[in-house]
Short mmCIF file of C-alpha atoms and ligand atoms in Angstrom, two decimals:
data_model
loop_
_atom_site.label_atom_id
_atom_site.label_comp_id
_atom_site.label_asym_id
_atom_site.label_seq_id
_atom_site.Cartn_x
_atom_site.Cartn_y
_atom_site.Cartn_z
CA MET H 27 -34.69 -38.77 144.29
CA LYS H 28 -34.11 -37.95 147.94
CA ALA H 29 -33.35 -34.48 149.26
CA PRO H 30 -29.82 -33.91 150.58
CA PRO H 31 -29.55 -33.56 154.37
CA PHE H 32 -30.35 -30.19 155.97
CA THR H 33 -31.09 -28.71 159.36
CA LEU H 34 -34.72 -27.77 159.96
CA HIS H 35 -35.76 -24.68 161.93
CA ARG H 36 -39.34 -24.09 163.04
CA PRO H 37 -39.77 -20.45 164.07
CA ALA H 38 -43.01 -19.54 165.88
CA THR H 39 -43.03 -15.86 164.93
CA VAL H 40 -42.08 -13.67 161.99
CA ASP H 41 -39.40 -12.00 164.13
CA GLU H 42 -37.88 -15.35 164.94
CA ALA H 43 -37.90 -16.28 161.23
CA ALA H 44 -36.24 -12.96 160.36
CA GLY H 45 -33.58 -13.65 163.01
CA LEU H 46 -32.87 -17.09 161.58
CA LEU H 47 -32.66 -15.67 158.06
CA ALA H 48 -30.27 -12.93 159.23
CA ALA H 49 -28.01 -15.58 160.76
CA LEU H 50 -28.25 -18.29 158.09
CA ALA H 51 -29.24 -16.80 154.70
CA ASP H 52 -25.62 -16.07 153.76
CA GLU H 53 -24.83 -19.79 153.99
CA GLY H 54 -27.78 -20.62 151.74
CA ALA H 55 -30.69 -21.11 154.16
CA LEU H 56 -34.09 -21.07 152.42
CA VAL H 57 -37.65 -20.50 153.55
CA LEU H 58 -39.92 -23.56 153.38
CA ALA H 59 -43.54 -22.56 152.70
CA GLY H 60 -45.77 -25.04 150.83
CA GLY H 61 -42.71 -26.98 149.72
CA GLN H 62 -44.38 -27.75 146.38
CA SER H 63 -41.53 -26.25 144.36
CA LEU H 64 -38.68 -26.43 146.86
CA VAL H 65 -39.04 -30.08 147.91
CA PRO H 66 -39.05 -31.39 144.32
CA MET H 67 -36.06 -29.15 143.53
CA MET H 68 -34.22 -30.67 146.48
CA ALA H 69 -35.25 -34.20 145.45
CA LEU H 70 -33.87 -33.51 141.97
CA ARG H 71 -30.75 -32.05 143.62
CA LEU H 72 -31.29 -28.69 141.96
CA ALA H 73 -31.25 -27.08 145.41
CA TYR H 74 -28.97 -27.91 148.36
CA PRO H 75 -29.95 -25.59 151.21
CA PRO H 76 -28.00 -26.46 154.38
CA ASP H 77 -30.84 -25.00 156.47
CA LEU H 78 -34.59 -24.81 155.91
CA ILE H 79 -36.69 -22.30 157.81
CA ASP H 80 -40.18 -23.81 157.95
CA ILE H 81 -42.67 -20.95 158.37
CA ASN H 82 -45.75 -23.22 158.57
CA GLY H 83 -45.92 -22.92 162.36
CA ILE H 84 -46.21 -19.12 162.38
CA ALA H 85 -49.73 -18.15 163.47
CA GLY H 86 -51.67 -15.53 161.50
CA LEU H 87 -49.75 -15.83 158.25
CA ASP H 88 -52.66 -17.60 156.57
CA ARG H 89 -54.85 -14.52 156.48
CA ILE H 90 -56.64 -13.33 153.33
CA GLU H 91 -58.32 -9.97 153.94
CA LEU H 92 -59.78 -7.12 151.93
CA SER H 93 -58.30 -3.91 153.14
CA GLY H 94 -59.01 -0.68 151.28
CA ASP H 95 -57.92 -0.96 147.67
CA HIS H 96 -56.26 -4.34 147.97
CA LEU H 97 -56.54 -7.95 149.11
CA ALA H 98 -53.89 -8.73 151.72
CA ILE H 99 -52.64 -12.29 151.24
CA GLY H 100 -50.44 -13.73 154.00
CA ALA H 101 -47.46 -16.03 153.41
CA LEU H 102 -49.39 -19.17 154.40
CA ALA H 103 -52.52 -18.62 152.28
CA ARG H 104 -52.68 -21.76 150.12
CA HIS H 105 -53.78 -22.00 146.49
CA HIS H 106 -56.66 -24.18 147.71
CA ASP H 107 -57.92 -21.40 150.02
CA PHE H 108 -58.99 -19.49 146.89
CA ARG H 109 -61.06 -22.37 145.43
CA ARG H 110 -64.27 -20.72 146.65
CA SER H 111 -64.57 -16.93 146.53
CA VAL H 112 -62.47 -15.40 149.30
CA VAL H 113 -64.28 -12.09 148.80
CA PRO H 114 -67.85 -11.65 147.62
CA GLY H 115 -68.37 -10.68 144.01
CA PRO H 116 -66.40 -11.03 140.81
CA PHE H 117 -62.91 -10.43 142.31
CA GLY H 118 -63.25 -13.56 144.44
CA ALA H 119 -64.77 -15.45 141.50
CA LEU H 120 -61.82 -14.52 139.29
CA LEU H 121 -59.28 -15.73 141.88
CA ALA H 122 -61.27 -18.97 142.35
CA ARG H 123 -61.32 -19.53 138.59
CA ILE H 124 -57.57 -19.00 138.33
CA SER H 125 -56.73 -21.12 141.39
CA HIS H 126 -58.20 -24.21 139.73
CA GLU H 127 -55.63 -23.91 136.93
CA ILE H 128 -52.68 -24.20 139.33
CA ALA H 129 -51.03 -27.63 139.57
CA HIS H 130 -53.13 -30.48 140.97
CA TYR H 131 -55.60 -30.65 143.84
CA PRO H 132 -53.22 -32.25 146.40
CA ILE H 133 -50.52 -29.71 145.46
CA ARG H 134 -52.91 -26.78 145.82
CA THR H 135 -53.73 -27.81 149.39
CA ARG H 136 -50.14 -26.98 150.39
CA GLY H 137 -48.63 -24.61 147.84
CA THR H 138 -48.90 -20.92 148.77
CA PHE H 139 -49.76 -17.74 146.88
CA CYS H 140 -46.71 -15.93 148.30
CA GLY H 141 -44.48 -18.94 147.58
CA SER H 142 -45.47 -18.63 143.92
CA LEU H 143 -44.47 -14.95 143.89
CA ALA H 144 -41.18 -15.76 145.68
CA HIS H 145 -40.43 -18.66 143.34
CA ALA H 146 -41.30 -16.58 140.24
CA ASP H 147 -41.78 -19.37 137.73
CA PRO H 148 -42.53 -17.75 134.34
CA ALA H 149 -45.67 -19.93 134.08
CA SER H 150 -47.07 -19.13 137.52
CA GLU H 151 -50.74 -18.12 137.37
CA TRP H 152 -50.44 -16.03 140.55
CA CYS H 153 -47.43 -14.16 139.15
CA LEU H 154 -49.50 -13.34 136.05
CA THR H 155 -52.41 -12.26 138.26
CA ALA H 156 -50.15 -9.97 140.33
CA ALA H 157 -48.51 -8.49 137.23
CA THR H 158 -51.85 -7.79 135.54
CA LEU H 159 -53.98 -6.56 138.45
CA GLY H 160 -51.11 -4.82 140.21
CA ALA H 161 -49.57 -5.89 143.53
CA GLU H 162 -47.09 -5.01 146.22
CA MET H 163 -44.78 -7.50 147.88
CA VAL H 164 -44.19 -6.87 151.57
CA LEU H 165 -40.73 -8.02 152.69
CA ARG H 166 -39.58 -8.34 156.28
CA SER H 167 -36.05 -8.66 157.59
CA GLN H 168 -34.26 -7.67 160.77
CA ALA H 169 -33.55 -4.35 159.06
CA GLY H 170 -37.29 -3.65 158.85
CA GLU H 171 -40.04 -3.82 156.27
CA ARG H 172 -40.24 -2.69 152.64
CA ALA H 173 -42.87 -2.95 149.96
CA VAL H 174 -41.92 -3.63 146.33
CA PRO H 175 -44.38 -2.88 143.50
CA VAL H 176 -44.85 -5.76 141.08
CA ALA H 177 -43.29 -3.76 138.22
CA ASP H 178 -39.96 -3.89 140.11
CA TRP H 179 -40.33 -7.40 141.54
CA PHE H 180 -39.23 -9.84 138.84
CA GLU H 181 -35.61 -9.91 137.70
CA GLY H 182 -35.95 -12.85 135.33
CA ALA H 183 -37.17 -16.43 135.30
CA MET H 184 -37.18 -17.60 138.94
CA ALA H 185 -35.42 -14.44 140.07
CA THR H 186 -36.79 -11.55 142.10
CA VAL H 187 -35.37 -8.53 143.93
CA ARG H 188 -35.98 -10.21 147.30
CA GLU H 189 -32.76 -10.34 149.32
CA PRO H 190 -31.93 -13.80 150.74
CA GLU H 191 -32.48 -12.58 154.32
CA GLU H 192 -35.92 -11.18 153.52
CA LEU H 193 -39.17 -13.02 154.25
CA LEU H 194 -42.11 -12.32 151.94
CA VAL H 195 -44.77 -11.86 154.61
CA GLU H 196 -47.65 -10.61 152.49
CA VAL H 197 -48.73 -9.80 148.96
CA ARG H 198 -51.15 -6.91 148.51
CA LEU H 199 -53.13 -7.65 145.38
CA SER H 200 -54.88 -4.62 143.89
CA ARG H 201 -58.65 -4.73 143.64
CA PRO H 202 -59.87 -4.46 140.06
CA ALA H 203 -61.75 -1.29 139.10
CA GLU H 204 -65.43 -1.13 140.01
CA GLY H 205 -67.51 -2.39 137.10
CA SER H 206 -64.62 -4.11 135.31
CA ALA H 207 -64.96 -7.62 133.94
CA TRP H 208 -62.22 -10.21 133.49
CA GLY H 209 -61.28 -13.21 131.45
CA PHE H 210 -58.48 -15.77 131.79
CA TYR H 211 -57.15 -18.29 129.32
CA GLU H 212 -54.42 -20.88 129.74
CA PHE H 213 -53.09 -23.55 127.42
CA ASN H 214 -51.30 -26.69 128.55
CA ARG H 215 -51.27 -30.29 127.41
CA ARG H 216 -52.81 -31.74 130.58
CA ALA H 217 -54.89 -29.96 133.23
CA GLY H 218 -52.53 -29.11 136.08
CA ASP H 219 -49.36 -28.97 134.04
CA PHE H 220 -47.45 -25.71 133.90
CA ALA H 221 -48.97 -23.36 131.33
CA ILE H 222 -47.31 -23.10 127.93
CA GLY H 223 -49.04 -19.76 127.52
CA ALA H 224 -51.65 -17.81 129.47
CA ALA H 225 -53.39 -14.44 129.39
CA LEU H 226 -55.48 -12.42 131.81
CA ALA H 227 -57.51 -9.50 130.48
CA GLY H 228 -60.07 -7.06 131.83
CA TYR H 229 -61.77 -3.76 131.12
CA ARG H 230 -64.88 -1.79 132.04
CA LEU H 231 -67.42 -0.31 129.68
CA GLU H 232 -68.13 3.40 129.58
CA GLY H 233 -70.63 4.60 126.99
CA GLY H 234 -69.95 1.49 124.93
CA ALA H 235 -66.17 1.96 124.94
CA MET H 236 -63.50 -0.05 126.76
CA ARG H 237 -61.71 1.76 129.61
CA ASP H 238 -59.08 0.71 132.17
CA VAL H 239 -57.94 -2.04 129.82
CA HIS H 240 -55.56 -4.56 131.39
CA VAL H 241 -53.92 -7.26 129.30
CA GLY H 242 -51.26 -9.50 130.85
CA ILE H 243 -49.42 -12.56 129.54
CA GLY H 244 -47.75 -15.39 131.44
CA ALA H 245 -45.56 -18.37 130.48
CA ILE H 246 -44.74 -16.64 127.20
CA GLU H 247 -41.71 -14.64 128.32
CA GLU H 248 -39.30 -14.98 131.25
CA VAL H 249 -41.47 -12.70 133.33
CA PRO H 250 -45.24 -12.13 133.22
CA ARG H 251 -46.20 -8.57 132.27
CA ARG H 252 -48.86 -6.27 130.91
CA LEU H 253 -48.68 -5.45 127.21
CA GLY H 254 -49.08 -1.69 126.92
CA GLU H 255 -49.26 -1.75 123.11
CA VAL H 256 -52.18 -4.17 123.14
CA GLU H 257 -53.96 -2.23 125.89
CA ALA H 258 -53.55 1.05 124.01
CA ALA H 259 -55.11 -0.46 120.89
CA LEU H 260 -58.19 -1.44 122.88
CA GLU H 261 -58.59 1.63 125.11
CA GLY H 262 -61.59 3.71 124.02
CA GLN H 263 -62.73 1.18 121.39
CA PRO H 264 -66.02 -0.68 121.46
CA PRO H 265 -65.43 -4.35 122.40
CA GLY H 266 -65.95 -7.11 119.86
CA PRO H 267 -64.20 -9.99 118.10
CA GLU H 268 -62.62 -7.73 115.46
CA ALA H 269 -61.20 -5.28 118.01
CA PHE H 270 -59.92 -8.17 120.13
CA ARG H 271 -58.25 -9.90 117.18
CA THR H 272 -56.62 -6.74 115.85
CA ALA H 273 -55.24 -5.83 119.27
CA ALA H 274 -54.14 -9.37 120.15
CA ARG H 275 -52.13 -9.58 116.91
CA ILE H 276 -49.99 -6.69 118.14
CA ALA H 277 -48.67 -9.07 120.80
CA ALA H 278 -46.94 -11.17 118.13
CA GLY H 279 -44.51 -8.35 117.45
CA ALA H 280 -44.23 -7.24 121.06
CA VAL H 281 -43.17 -10.43 122.84
CA GLU H 282 -39.82 -12.17 123.19
CA PRO H 283 -40.99 -15.74 123.66
CA LEU H 284 -39.28 -18.43 125.70
CA GLU H 285 -38.11 -21.45 123.78
CA ASP H 286 -37.66 -25.03 124.95
CA PHE H 287 -37.21 -28.47 123.39
CA ALA H 288 -40.96 -29.00 123.01
CA THR H 289 -42.05 -25.48 122.18
CA PRO H 290 -40.37 -23.24 119.60
CA ALA H 291 -40.55 -19.46 120.04
CA ASP H 292 -42.93 -19.02 117.09
CA TYR H 293 -45.39 -21.40 118.68
CA ARG H 294 -45.48 -19.29 121.84
CA ARG H 295 -45.76 -16.11 119.75
CA ASP H 296 -48.93 -17.49 118.12
CA LEU H 297 -50.19 -18.78 121.43
CA ALA H 298 -49.81 -15.33 123.01
CA VAL H 299 -52.16 -13.90 120.37
CA THR H 300 -54.71 -16.69 120.81
CA ALA H 301 -54.58 -16.55 124.62
CA ILE H 302 -55.15 -12.79 124.66
CA GLU H 303 -58.03 -13.04 122.20
CA ARG H 304 -59.72 -15.75 124.26
CA ALA H 305 -59.18 -13.97 127.57
CA LEU H 306 -60.75 -10.83 126.08
CA ALA H 307 -63.67 -12.85 124.72
CA GLU H 308 -64.27 -14.28 128.19
CA ALA H 309 -64.10 -10.78 129.68
CA ALA H 310 -66.74 -9.64 127.20
CA LEU H 311 -69.06 -12.43 128.33
CA ALA H 312 -68.51 -11.39 131.92
CA GLN H 313 -69.56 -7.76 131.48
CA PRO H 314 -72.13 -6.59 134.05
CA GLY H 315 -75.53 -7.80 132.98
CA GLN H 316 -73.99 -10.99 131.64
CA ARG H 317 -73.37 -13.97 133.91
CA GLY H 318 -69.71 -13.99 134.81
CA MET H 319 -66.83 -12.29 136.51
CA ALA H 320 -67.67 -8.60 136.40
CA ALA H 321 -66.46 -6.43 139.30
CA MET W 14 -36.09 -35.10 165.04
CA LYS W 15 -38.73 -36.57 167.30
CA ILE W 16 -42.29 -36.38 166.00
CA ALA W 17 -45.65 -37.71 167.15
CA LEU W 18 -48.54 -38.20 164.77
CA THR W 19 -51.71 -40.23 164.42
CA VAL W 20 -51.77 -42.61 161.49
CA ASN W 21 -55.06 -44.30 160.61
CA GLY W 22 -56.30 -43.63 164.12
CA ARG W 23 -53.23 -45.03 165.87
CA PRO W 24 -50.63 -42.86 167.59
CA ALA W 25 -47.06 -43.13 166.33
CA ALA W 26 -43.93 -41.63 167.90
CA LEU W 27 -40.89 -41.57 165.65
CA ASP W 28 -37.41 -40.17 165.27
CA VAL W 29 -36.85 -39.11 161.65
CA ALA W 30 -34.23 -37.17 159.72
CA PRO W 31 -35.73 -33.87 158.50
CA ARG W 32 -35.16 -34.85 154.87
CA THR W 33 -37.38 -37.94 155.18
CA THR W 34 -40.57 -37.49 153.20
CA LEU W 35 -43.89 -38.43 154.75
CA ALA W 36 -44.29 -41.16 152.11
CA ASP W 37 -40.93 -42.75 152.98
CA CYS W 38 -41.70 -42.47 156.67
CA LEU W 39 -45.05 -44.24 156.23
CA ARG W 40 -43.53 -46.98 154.10
CA HIS W 41 -40.23 -47.60 155.85
CA ALA W 42 -40.74 -46.60 159.47
CA LEU W 43 -44.38 -47.69 159.79
CA GLY W 44 -44.52 -50.49 157.22
CA LEU W 45 -47.55 -48.95 155.49
CA THR W 46 -46.57 -49.86 151.95
CA GLY W 47 -50.04 -49.21 150.51
CA THR W 48 -48.83 -45.68 149.77
CA HIS W 49 -46.82 -45.94 146.55
CA LEU W 50 -43.99 -43.86 145.15
CA ALA W 51 -43.17 -43.41 141.50
CA CYS W 52 -42.00 -40.00 140.30
CA GLU W 53 -41.06 -38.55 143.71
CA HIS W 54 -41.51 -35.01 142.48
CA GLY W 55 -45.23 -34.41 142.66
CA VAL W 56 -46.31 -35.30 139.14
CA CYS W 57 -47.87 -38.79 139.31
CA GLY W 58 -50.05 -38.74 142.44
CA ALA W 59 -49.25 -42.31 143.55
CA CYS W 60 -48.09 -41.10 146.99
CA THR W 61 -51.16 -39.01 147.86
CA VAL W 62 -52.27 -39.31 151.50
CA ILE W 63 -54.64 -37.31 153.69
CA VAL W 64 -53.19 -34.98 156.35
CA ASP W 65 -55.69 -33.30 158.67
CA GLY W 66 -58.41 -33.79 156.07
CA ALA W 67 -56.47 -32.44 153.09
CA ALA W 68 -55.12 -34.61 150.28
CA VAL W 69 -51.37 -33.94 149.96
CA ARG W 70 -48.43 -35.39 148.08
CA GLY W 71 -46.58 -37.73 150.44
CA CYS W 72 -43.41 -37.18 148.41
CA LEU W 73 -43.57 -33.37 148.75
CA THR W 74 -44.42 -33.26 152.46
CA LEU W 75 -41.67 -33.80 155.00
CA ALA W 76 -42.47 -36.26 157.75
CA VAL W 77 -41.51 -33.61 160.31
CA GLN W 78 -44.23 -31.38 158.85
CA ALA W 79 -46.82 -33.98 159.83
CA ASP W 80 -45.79 -33.66 163.49
CA GLY W 81 -49.01 -33.51 165.51
CA ALA W 82 -51.18 -34.23 162.48
CA GLU W 83 -53.74 -36.89 161.72
CA VAL W 84 -52.71 -38.92 158.69
CA THR W 85 -54.93 -41.28 156.70
CA THR W 86 -53.43 -43.68 154.17
CA VAL W 87 -55.21 -46.13 151.89
CA GLU W 88 -54.90 -48.72 154.68
CA GLY W 89 -57.02 -46.50 156.91
CA LEU W 90 -59.94 -45.92 154.58
CA ALA W 91 -61.79 -49.15 155.38
CA GLY W 92 -61.88 -49.30 159.15
CA ASP W 93 -63.22 -52.80 159.82
CA GLY W 94 -61.96 -54.66 156.77
CA ALA W 95 -65.13 -54.13 154.71
CA LEU W 96 -64.70 -52.04 151.57
CA THR W 97 -65.84 -48.42 151.70
CA PRO W 98 -68.54 -47.32 149.24
CA LEU W 99 -65.81 -45.68 147.13
CA GLN W 100 -63.76 -48.88 147.09
CA GLU W 101 -66.90 -50.90 146.30
CA ALA W 102 -67.62 -48.59 143.40
CA PHE W 103 -64.05 -49.08 142.12
CA ARG W 104 -64.57 -52.82 142.17
CA ARG W 105 -67.96 -52.63 140.46
CA HIS W 106 -66.68 -50.35 137.70
CA HIS W 107 -63.34 -52.14 137.20
CA ALA W 108 -61.63 -48.86 138.02
CA LEU W 109 -58.27 -50.55 138.58
CA GLN W 110 -56.07 -53.13 136.97
CA CYS W 111 -52.55 -53.38 138.40
CA GLY W 112 -53.53 -51.13 141.29
CA PHE W 113 -50.29 -49.16 141.45
CA CYS W 114 -52.04 -45.81 141.10
CA THR W 115 -55.13 -46.84 143.06
CA ALA W 116 -54.03 -45.92 146.58
CA GLY W 117 -53.33 -42.34 145.52
CA ILE W 118 -56.57 -42.10 143.58
CA LEU W 119 -58.68 -43.41 146.47
CA THR W 120 -57.14 -41.00 148.98
CA THR W 121 -57.49 -38.07 146.56
CA LEU W 122 -61.14 -38.87 145.79
CA HIS W 123 -61.94 -39.55 149.45
CA ALA W 124 -60.70 -36.09 150.41
CA LEU W 125 -62.47 -34.48 147.46
CA LEU W 126 -65.83 -36.21 148.05
CA THR W 127 -65.68 -35.51 151.77
CA GLU W 128 -65.07 -31.83 151.03
CA ASN W 129 -67.76 -31.66 148.34
CA PRO W 130 -70.09 -34.65 147.87
CA ASP W 131 -71.82 -32.81 145.03
CA VAL W 132 -68.64 -32.36 143.00
CA GLU W 133 -69.39 -32.44 139.30
CA ALA W 134 -67.93 -34.77 136.70
CA CYS W 135 -65.80 -32.04 135.12
CA GLU W 136 -64.12 -31.25 138.44
CA ILE W 137 -63.59 -34.95 139.17
CA ARG W 138 -61.83 -35.21 135.79
CA GLU W 139 -59.73 -32.13 136.50
CA VAL W 140 -58.69 -33.53 139.89
CA LEU W 141 -57.88 -36.95 138.39
CA SER W 142 -55.51 -35.26 135.95
CA GLY W 143 -53.15 -35.24 138.95
CA ASN W 144 -53.09 -39.05 139.17
CA ILE W 145 -51.35 -40.93 136.42
CA CYS W 146 -52.87 -44.35 135.64
CA ARG W 147 -51.25 -46.28 132.84
CA CYS W 148 -53.61 -49.29 132.89
CA THR W 149 -57.32 -48.77 133.01
CA GLY W 150 -58.20 -45.57 131.30
CA TYR W 151 -59.98 -43.01 133.36
CA ILE W 152 -63.60 -43.54 132.36
CA PRO W 153 -64.33 -46.30 134.90
CA ILE W 154 -62.52 -44.29 137.59
CA VAL W 155 -64.71 -41.24 136.93
CA GLU W 156 -67.81 -43.46 136.91
CA ALA W 157 -66.86 -45.01 140.25
CA ALA W 158 -66.33 -41.56 141.77
CA LEU W 159 -69.65 -40.30 140.47
CA GLU W 160 -71.46 -43.30 141.91
CA ALA W 161 -69.73 -42.98 145.29
CA ARG W 162 -70.99 -39.40 145.70
CA ALA W 163 -74.32 -40.69 147.03
CA ALA W 164 -72.65 -42.33 150.02
CA TYR W 165 -70.77 -39.13 150.88
CA ARG W 166 -73.99 -37.08 150.56
CA ARG W 167 -75.68 -39.24 153.18
CA GLY W 168 -73.40 -37.56 155.69
CA GLY W 169 -70.96 -38.92 158.19
CA ASP W 170 -67.68 -40.37 157.05
CA PRO W 171 -68.42 -43.24 154.68
CA ALA W 172 -64.87 -44.49 155.16
CA GLN W 173 -65.50 -45.41 158.76
C1 FAD X 408 -46.43 -31.36 139.65
C2 FAD X 408 -46.45 -29.89 139.95
C3 FAD X 408 -47.16 -29.05 139.12
C4 FAD X 408 -47.19 -27.67 139.37
N1 FAD X 408 -47.90 -26.87 138.53
C5 FAD X 408 -47.95 -25.54 138.76
C6 FAD X 408 -48.69 -24.68 137.93
O1 FAD X 408 -49.35 -25.10 136.98
N2 FAD X 408 -48.68 -23.34 138.19
C7 FAD X 408 -47.97 -22.84 139.26
O2 FAD X 408 -48.00 -21.62 139.48
N3 FAD X 408 -47.28 -23.63 140.09
C8 FAD X 408 -47.26 -24.96 139.87
N4 FAD X 408 -46.53 -25.76 140.73
C9 FAD X 408 -45.78 -25.13 141.84
C10 FAD X 408 -46.66 -24.83 143.05
O3 FAD X 408 -47.68 -23.91 142.71
C11 FAD X 408 -45.88 -24.23 144.23
O4 FAD X 408 -46.75 -24.32 145.30
C12 FAD X 408 -45.41 -22.81 144.12
O5 FAD X 408 -44.62 -22.59 142.97
C13 FAD X 408 -44.49 -22.40 145.30
O6 FAD X 408 -45.18 -22.25 146.44
P1 FAD X 408 -44.76 -23.03 147.77
O7 FAD X 408 -45.53 -22.40 148.86
O8 FAD X 408 -44.98 -24.48 147.57
O9 FAD X 408 -43.23 -22.67 147.94
P2 FAD X 408 -41.95 -23.52 148.37
O10 FAD X 408 -41.79 -24.71 147.51
O11 FAD X 408 -41.99 -23.75 149.84
O12 FAD X 408 -40.82 -22.44 148.03
C14 FAD X 408 -40.47 -22.09 146.72
C15 FAD X 408 -39.35 -21.06 146.75
O13 FAD X 408 -39.81 -19.81 147.24
C16 FAD X 408 -39.18 -19.48 148.48
N5 FAD X 408 -40.24 -18.97 149.37
C17 FAD X 408 -41.48 -19.50 149.53
N6 FAD X 408 -42.21 -18.73 150.36
C18 FAD X 408 -41.42 -17.70 150.74
C19 FAD X 408 -41.63 -16.56 151.57
N7 FAD X 408 -42.80 -16.34 152.19
N8 FAD X 408 -40.60 -15.67 151.73
C20 FAD X 408 -39.43 -15.89 151.10
N9 FAD X 408 -39.17 -16.94 150.29
C21 FAD X 408 -40.16 -17.84 150.11
C22 FAD X 408 -38.54 -20.76 148.98
O14 FAD X 408 -37.39 -20.50 149.76
C23 FAD X 408 -38.19 -21.46 147.67
O15 FAD X 408 -37.01 -20.95 147.14
C24 FAD X 408 -46.50 -27.14 140.51
C25 FAD X 408 -45.80 -27.99 141.36
C26 FAD X 408 -45.78 -29.36 141.09
C27 FAD X 408 -45.01 -30.26 142.02
S1 FES X 409 -44.46 -40.11 143.92
FE1 FES X 409 -45.39 -38.36 144.77
S2 FES X 409 -46.42 -37.53 143.08
FE2 FES X 409 -45.31 -39.16 142.16
S1 FES X 410 -54.33 -49.48 137.60
FE1 FES X 410 -52.30 -49.76 136.90
S2 FES X 410 -51.52 -47.75 136.92
FE2 FES X 410 -53.59 -47.43 137.39
#
């Protein structure tokens, strides 16, 4: 249970980190952010990077800032930084609510938002959040900078389109629509364990009908995503338990669930339906006028 | 790599291999064996220590990442040999049996209560889900934490 030997690099700037990645990524160098996924993978000998590029000494990467239509989240913003609202209002409250579901307290103090997007675990709450709200990943290399929309980001479980020599410097998380309200539901066997299934859902009310409906699922499939079929069934309808149940049931036929030794695919298929229904119910409670997470 | 850190108020200068975890460094290089190791991949919480005020997993933090930092281990909680109010509460409530998990629970709760002395029972329970105890059951641990809140509310650092 000890990591294999490696050489540690401690760049002081993003440019320096990009230079190190350009020189060493081909031989398997990896970025070390919070280390809360990478260090255990090295201890379990699932990863053998000959070089680690520790970005923790780069000043300014911990910023979390509202800017126009998005929240800019730097590569060193930790899960724990979201525990209290980072922006006033329901957007911040939603992120705080979700952050408490990620791992355990002493893991949240180090693990990073961007590290979660780079690692792309199917059960990652931040990956689900990015997929559902919309996000752009800002990548930096010596060749320059590019931004990848979340719809193009994931390639599979723990795989993204990031090139090995690219540093994920920032995630731009879209601000939810004015007046929208959100709900989140996650199931696991012990608080802090990876989710077995999760859903994030939101909409706003216009003349009693649901508009801008967003329904995303995580931990169910290899990659978190919005479920267009479920959203379409809700769009324009009045909210309520019947509408939620009918729409959520569509998910059962729409998902291709992951399977593992403890959890058969059918279990996750059922869980997707339940998680969506409960996330929608929470969103209904949070509508403006109610106490909760309305934007 | 050469690093310099402060551990329980005392400066320490060390030469460690980058792959050495902070927990191994504390135990082997500094002889501070109060910090325990069990799973070594972040799940059990036995190795939790405080780095610059934040509770972290000693098994998932490299010693070189604590360069320049202030580290507190279970040995550093009670400065002058007297138990801290949190430790007292553990004793009163029988919140430990074998004690293997206790160091990690005390450091976790100390960081949590310092950050938020008004923390509610449900959050204490959620946080304790990250510390596996196979002896006592968690009820006395939660009760001890709830009782210790008063000492943290009074301000200052009750550990000193
Ligand atoms: C016991 C335990 C329980 C956990 N439970 C959960 C959970 O419930 N939900 C959850 O989402 N996570 C969970 N995690 C994982 C945790 O959230 C990690 O913090 C997160 O997955 C990765 O973030 P990190 O900053 O620690 O990344 P690291 O571990 O430092 O890196 C992970 C990977 O991403 C790459 N990387 C990181 N940052 C960048 C960057 N800026 N640019 C390019 N590449 C980068 C690294 O090279 C590495 O390959 C758990 C971890 C543990 C140990
Ligand atoms: S030994 Fe570090 S969490 Fe188990
Ligand atoms: S007291 Fe024995 S493991 Fe907790």
